[in-house]
C-alpha positions as a LaTeX table, in Angstrom:
\begin{tabular}{lrrr}
\hline
Residue & $x$ (\AA) & $y$ (\AA) & $z$ (\AA) \\
\hline
Met1 & 80.19 & 105.52 & 30.52 \\
Ile2 & 77.66 & 107.89 & 28.96 \\
Leu3 & 78.02 & 111.64 & 28.52 \\
Phe4 & 74.49 & 113.08 & 28.47 \\
Pro5 & 74.20 & 116.50 & 26.78 \\
Ala6 & 71.53 & 118.59 & 28.48 \\
Ile7 & 68.71 & 120.64 & 27.04 \\
Asp8 & 67.02 & 122.72 & 29.73 \\
Leu9 & 63.75 & 124.24 & 28.53 \\
Lys10 & 62.39 & 127.60 & 29.65 \\
Asp11 & 59.57 & 129.25 & 27.72 \\
Gly12 & 60.20 & 126.91 & 24.79 \\
Lys13 & 63.88 & 127.82 & 24.47 \\
Cys14 & 67.10 & 125.99 & 25.28 \\
Val15 & 68.69 & 127.75 & 28.27 \\
Arg16 & 71.16 & 127.26 & 31.10 \\
Leu17 & 70.72 & 128.49 & 34.65 \\
Lys18 & 73.19 & 129.23 & 37.41 \\
Leu19 & 72.52 & 127.50 & 40.74 \\
Gly20 & 68.98 & 126.72 & 39.60 \\
Asp21 & 67.91 & 130.39 & 39.58 \\
Met22 & 65.39 & 131.04 & 36.79 \\
Ala23 & 66.37 & 134.72 & 36.78 \\
Thr24 & 69.86 & 133.77 & 35.57 \\
Ala25 & 68.71 & 132.01 & 32.40 \\
Thr26 & 71.01 & 132.34 & 29.38 \\
Val27 & 69.37 & 131.40 & 26.08 \\
Tyr28 & 71.67 & 129.19 & 24.00 \\
Asn29 & 69.29 & 128.09 & 21.29 \\
Glu30 & 65.76 & 129.24 & 20.48 \\
Asp31 & 65.17 & 125.96 & 18.62 \\
Pro32 & 65.56 & 123.00 & 21.03 \\
Ala33 & 64.84 & 120.48 & 18.26 \\
Ala34 & 67.75 & 121.84 & 16.23 \\
Gln35 & 69.94 & 121.56 & 19.32 \\
Ala36 & 68.89 & 117.94 & 19.76 \\
Arg37 & 69.83 & 117.19 & 16.15 \\
Ala38 & 73.18 & 118.91 & 16.63 \\
Phe39 & 74.00 & 116.78 & 19.67 \\
Glu40 & 73.14 & 113.62 & 17.74 \\
Glu41 & 75.34 & 114.72 & 14.83 \\
Gln42 & 78.20 & 115.34 & 17.26 \\
Gly43 & 78.08 & 111.68 & 18.26 \\
Phe44 & 76.16 & 111.74 & 21.53 \\
Glu45 & 73.96 & 108.71 & 22.10 \\
Trp46 & 71.55 & 109.99 & 24.76 \\
Leu47 & 69.79 & 113.26 & 25.56 \\
His48 & 68.89 & 114.71 & 28.95 \\
Val49 & 65.97 & 117.18 & 28.88 \\
Val50 & 64.50 & 119.22 & 31.74 \\
Asp51 & 61.27 & 121.21 & 31.63 \\
Leu52 & 62.31 & 124.02 & 33.98 \\
Asn53 & 58.92 & 125.75 & 33.93 \\
Gly54 & 57.30 & 122.40 & 34.61 \\
Ala55 & 59.52 & 121.75 & 37.61 \\
Phe56 & 58.23 & 124.91 & 39.27 \\
Lys57 & 54.62 & 124.55 & 38.16 \\
Gly58 & 54.24 & 120.86 & 38.93 \\
Gln59 & 53.06 & 119.89 & 35.46 \\
Ser60 & 54.50 & 119.82 & 31.95 \\
Val61 & 54.77 & 123.28 & 30.42 \\
Asn62 & 57.19 & 122.83 & 27.51 \\
Ser63 & 55.50 & 119.76 & 26.05 \\
Ala64 & 55.50 & 121.18 & 22.50 \\
Ala65 & 59.27 & 121.70 & 22.61 \\
Val66 & 59.80 & 118.21 & 24.03 \\
Gly67 & 57.60 & 116.76 & 21.29 \\
Ala68 & 59.68 & 118.53 & 18.65 \\
Ile69 & 62.86 & 117.16 & 20.23 \\
Leu70 & 61.50 & 113.61 & 20.15 \\
Lys71 & 60.75 & 114.00 & 16.44 \\
Ala72 & 64.14 & 115.56 & 15.70 \\
Thr73 & 66.45 & 112.90 & 17.17 \\
Lys74 & 66.74 & 109.14 & 17.07 \\
Asn75 & 68.62 & 109.20 & 20.37 \\
Pro76 & 66.85 & 108.01 & 23.52 \\
Val77 & 65.62 & 110.95 & 25.60 \\
Gln78 & 65.15 & 111.19 & 29.36 \\
Leu79 & 62.90 & 113.97 & 30.66 \\
Gly80 & 62.39 & 115.54 & 34.06 \\
Gly81 & 60.46 & 118.51 & 35.36 \\
Gly82 & 56.86 & 118.51 & 36.55 \\
Ile83 & 56.15 & 114.80 & 36.03 \\
Arg84 & 54.29 & 113.80 & 39.19 \\
Thr85 & 51.43 & 111.42 & 38.37 \\
Leu86 & 51.06 & 107.97 & 36.82 \\
Pro87 & 48.93 & 109.31 & 33.92 \\
Gln88 & 51.66 & 111.88 & 33.12 \\
Ile89 & 54.30 & 109.14 & 33.18 \\
Glu90 & 52.24 & 106.89 & 30.93 \\
Asp91 & 51.52 & 109.73 & 28.50 \\
Trp92 & 55.17 & 110.73 & 28.15 \\
Leu93 & 56.38 & 107.18 & 27.66 \\
Ala94 & 53.67 & 106.65 & 25.04 \\
Arg95 & 55.01 & 109.72 & 23.22 \\
Gly96 & 58.41 & 108.10 & 22.88 \\
Leu97 & 60.48 & 109.02 & 25.91 \\
Ala98 & 63.07 & 106.43 & 26.92 \\
Arg99 & 62.90 & 107.48 & 30.58 \\
Val100 & 60.95 & 109.80 & 32.82 \\
Ile101 & 62.80 & 111.42 & 35.71 \\
Leu102 & 60.85 & 111.76 & 38.96 \\
Gly103 & 62.17 & 114.27 & 41.47 \\
Thr104 & 59.71 & 116.05 & 43.75 \\
Val105 & 57.32 & 113.10 & 43.75 \\
Ala106 & 60.17 & 110.82 & 44.85 \\
Val107 & 60.22 & 112.79 & 48.10 \\
Arg108 & 56.49 & 113.43 & 48.42 \\
Asp109 & 55.22 & 110.00 & 47.35 \\
Pro110 & 57.91 & 107.31 & 47.05 \\
Glu111 & 55.24 & 104.61 & 46.71 \\
Leu112 & 54.08 & 106.20 & 43.45 \\
Val113 & 57.64 & 105.94 & 42.13 \\
Lys114 & 57.78 & 102.26 & 43.07 \\
Glu115 & 54.45 & 101.66 & 41.36 \\
Ala116 & 55.70 & 103.46 & 38.23 \\
Cys117 & 58.79 & 101.24 & 38.21 \\
Arg118 & 56.56 & 98.17 & 38.40 \\
Leu119 & 54.30 & 99.37 & 35.57 \\
Phe120 & 57.08 & 100.68 & 33.34 \\
Pro121 & 60.22 & 98.61 & 34.03 \\
Gly122 & 63.47 & 100.26 & 32.99 \\
Lys123 & 61.70 & 103.50 & 32.13 \\
Val124 & 61.79 & 105.40 & 35.45 \\
Ala125 & 64.73 & 107.35 & 36.84 \\
Val126 & 64.84 & 109.29 & 40.11 \\
Gly127 & 66.26 & 112.80 & 40.22 \\
Ile128 & 67.92 & 113.67 & 43.52 \\
Asp129 & 68.87 & 117.33 & 43.70 \\
Ala130 & 70.73 & 118.38 & 46.82 \\
Lys131 & 71.80 & 121.63 & 48.44 \\
Gly132 & 74.09 & 121.40 & 51.43 \\
Gly133 & 73.58 & 117.64 & 51.48 \\
Lys134 & 69.78 & 117.90 & 51.81 \\
Val135 & 67.31 & 117.06 & 49.05 \\
Ala136 & 65.54 & 120.00 & 47.37 \\
Val137 & 62.13 & 119.82 & 45.67 \\
Glu138 & 59.68 & 121.95 & 43.65 \\
Gly139 & 62.26 & 123.04 & 41.08 \\
Trp140 & 64.87 & 123.39 & 43.85 \\
Ala141 & 62.76 & 126.11 & 45.46 \\
Glu142 & 62.14 & 124.15 & 48.66 \\
Ala143 & 64.50 & 122.22 & 50.92 \\
Ser144 & 63.57 & 119.00 & 52.68 \\
Glu145 & 65.14 & 117.34 & 55.70 \\
Leu146 & 66.00 & 114.21 & 53.73 \\
Gly147 & 69.61 & 113.25 & 53.14 \\
Val148 & 70.67 & 112.13 & 49.66 \\
Ile149 & 71.62 & 108.56 & 50.56 \\
Glu150 & 68.59 & 108.24 & 52.85 \\
Leu151 & 66.28 & 109.02 & 49.92 \\
Ala152 & 68.18 & 106.86 & 47.44 \\
Lys153 & 67.97 & 103.80 & 49.69 \\
Lys154 & 64.18 & 104.03 & 49.71 \\
Phe155 & 64.26 & 102.82 & 46.11 \\
Glu156 & 66.66 & 99.90 & 46.43 \\
Gly157 & 65.10 & 96.89 & 44.75 \\
Ala158 & 62.26 & 98.92 & 43.25 \\
Gly159 & 63.57 & 98.76 & 39.69 \\
Val160 & 64.69 & 102.38 & 39.33 \\
Ala161 & 66.69 & 102.63 & 36.09 \\
Ala162 & 69.06 & 105.33 & 37.37 \\
Ile163 & 69.52 & 108.06 & 39.94 \\
Ile164 & 70.44 & 111.47 & 38.54 \\
Tyr165 & 72.28 & 113.24 & 41.34 \\
Thr166 & 72.70 & 117.01 & 41.08 \\
Asp167 & 74.72 & 119.16 & 43.44 \\
Ile168 & 72.75 & 122.42 & 43.18 \\
Asp169 & 75.62 & 124.44 & 44.62 \\
Arg170 & 77.67 & 123.56 & 41.54 \\
Asp171 & 75.04 & 123.58 & 38.82 \\
Gly172 & 75.80 & 125.91 & 35.93 \\
Val173 & 78.85 & 127.53 & 37.52 \\
Leu174 & 81.57 & 125.33 & 35.99 \\
Thr175 & 83.34 & 124.48 & 39.25 \\
Gly176 & 83.60 & 120.75 & 38.55 \\
Ile177 & 81.37 & 117.88 & 39.60 \\
Asn178 & 81.20 & 117.03 & 43.29 \\
Trp179 & 82.91 & 113.70 & 42.76 \\
Glu180 & 83.26 & 112.89 & 46.46 \\
Ser181 & 79.53 & 112.93 & 47.24 \\
Thr182 & 78.56 & 111.46 & 43.86 \\
Ile183 & 80.84 & 108.45 & 44.27 \\
Glu184 & 79.77 & 108.08 & 47.90 \\
Leu185 & 76.18 & 107.79 & 46.68 \\
Ala186 & 77.11 & 105.31 & 43.95 \\
Glu187 & 78.86 & 103.11 & 46.49 \\
Ala188 & 75.90 & 103.26 & 48.90 \\
Val189 & 73.27 & 101.90 & 46.50 \\
Ser190 & 73.06 & 99.33 & 43.72 \\
Ile191 & 71.10 & 101.69 & 41.44 \\
Pro192 & 73.22 & 103.23 & 38.64 \\
Val193 & 74.08 & 106.88 & 39.37 \\
Ile194 & 74.44 & 109.71 & 36.84 \\
Ala195 & 76.48 & 112.72 & 37.96 \\
Ser196 & 75.08 & 116.20 & 37.32 \\
Gly197 & 75.97 & 119.75 & 38.23 \\
Gly198 & 79.21 & 121.59 & 37.57 \\
Leu199 & 80.88 & 119.56 & 34.84 \\
Ala200 & 83.46 & 122.08 & 33.71 \\
Ser201 & 86.22 & 120.74 & 31.50 \\
Ile202 & 88.01 & 117.77 & 29.98 \\
Ala203 & 89.41 & 117.17 & 33.48 \\
Asp204 & 85.94 & 116.07 & 34.57 \\
Ile205 & 85.69 & 113.79 & 31.54 \\
Val206 & 89.01 & 112.19 & 32.46 \\
Arg207 & 87.81 & 111.89 & 36.06 \\
Met208 & 84.89 & 109.80 & 34.77 \\
Thr209 & 87.39 & 107.16 & 33.58 \\
Met210 & 89.10 & 106.76 & 36.97 \\
Pro211 & 88.60 & 103.37 & 38.69 \\
Asp212 & 86.46 & 104.73 & 41.55 \\
Ala213 & 84.03 & 106.29 & 39.06 \\
Lys214 & 83.40 & 103.04 & 37.20 \\
Lys215 & 80.17 & 102.45 & 39.13 \\
Leu216 & 78.63 & 105.54 & 37.57 \\
Glu217 & 76.45 & 105.27 & 34.48 \\
Gly218 & 77.74 & 108.62 & 33.28 \\
Ala219 & 77.49 & 112.38 & 33.70 \\
Ile220 & 75.44 & 115.26 & 32.35 \\
Ser221 & 77.01 & 118.26 & 30.67 \\
Gly222 & 75.30 & 121.55 & 29.91 \\
Arg223 & 77.06 & 124.92 & 30.00 \\
Ala224 & 80.55 & 123.47 & 29.35 \\
Leu225 & 79.32 & 122.06 & 26.02 \\
Tyr226 & 77.45 & 125.22 & 25.03 \\
Asp227 & 80.40 & 127.45 & 25.92 \\
Gly228 & 82.88 & 125.26 & 24.02 \\
Arg229 & 84.88 & 124.34 & 27.12 \\
Ile230 & 84.49 & 120.69 & 26.15 \\
Asp231 & 85.07 & 119.41 & 22.63 \\
Pro232 & 82.46 & 116.70 & 22.01 \\
Ala233 & 84.67 & 114.55 & 19.77 \\
Glu234 & 87.55 & 114.63 & 22.25 \\
Ala235 & 85.30 & 113.92 & 25.24 \\
Leu236 & 83.56 & 110.98 & 23.57 \\
Ala237 & 86.87 & 109.53 & 22.37 \\
Ile238 & 88.25 & 109.65 & 25.93 \\
Leu239 & 85.17 & 107.90 & 27.31 \\
Arg240 & 85.42 & 105.21 & 24.63 \\
Gly241 & 89.07 & 104.67 & 25.55 \\
Glu242 & 90.22 & 105.73 & 22.08 \\
Lys243 & 92.17 & 108.77 & 23.24 \\
Pro244 & 94.12 & 109.39 & 26.43 \\
Gly245 & 93.00 & 112.51 & 28.25 \\
Pro246 & 95.33 & 115.21 & 29.50 \\
Gly247 & 96.82 & 114.63 & 32.93 \\
Leu248 & 93.99 & 115.05 & 35.40 \\
Phe249 & 95.97 & 116.90 & 38.00 \\
Glu250 & 97.77 & 119.03 & 35.43 \\
Glu251 & 94.39 & 120.09 & 34.03 \\
Arg252 & 93.14 & 121.11 & 37.47 \\
Ala253 & 96.32 & 122.87 & 38.55 \\
\hline
\end{tabular}
């Protein structure tokens, strides 16, 4: 079970949004590369990066910051936001990314995603961001009529490395992950699922260790790490089974 610390990039800085609204950006670190090094030093083994500007523009905008991150950490990095063509995918993987995350293009052109999986096995993840149960695209600015599971099933057998599922209604507001819909998705497909949006406290970390969550590959944490609501050493020890977590229901009471 992997805990992915998140670096969301806006105008070259490490920020967090609330509910995907760019106007709510809080800057947590003006040096994303330094933040990447800090996460590695804290014991994290992966890094989740999103080019927020790129998600809205449809092409990479914060490529310099991402390049600095790749040089600053030995950890594998997955990147989403504005990656929508095969040449972009090839370029990013050549620069050292472990995975590209395809979101909008997964809705607009699922065949391109399947082709990318064929060309770059194990290197392509699909980002499914949902609001009210429907998939959102273009940096969450537009809603589609697609259901989450309906979209996910389009990629069964295609070789997708993981599905990153974000409940937009919970993102950045520390209300806890939508475990019900996340686990429902994980049980509906054979593709590994990563939970995103709303991770709030050690209670969510403990929830990751429950039997029904075992199918998940992990979860992404942003604001809760930056605000100090989650202690990295404690969280990682719980996920490794080295430390019992506090009572789940006591924590949530």
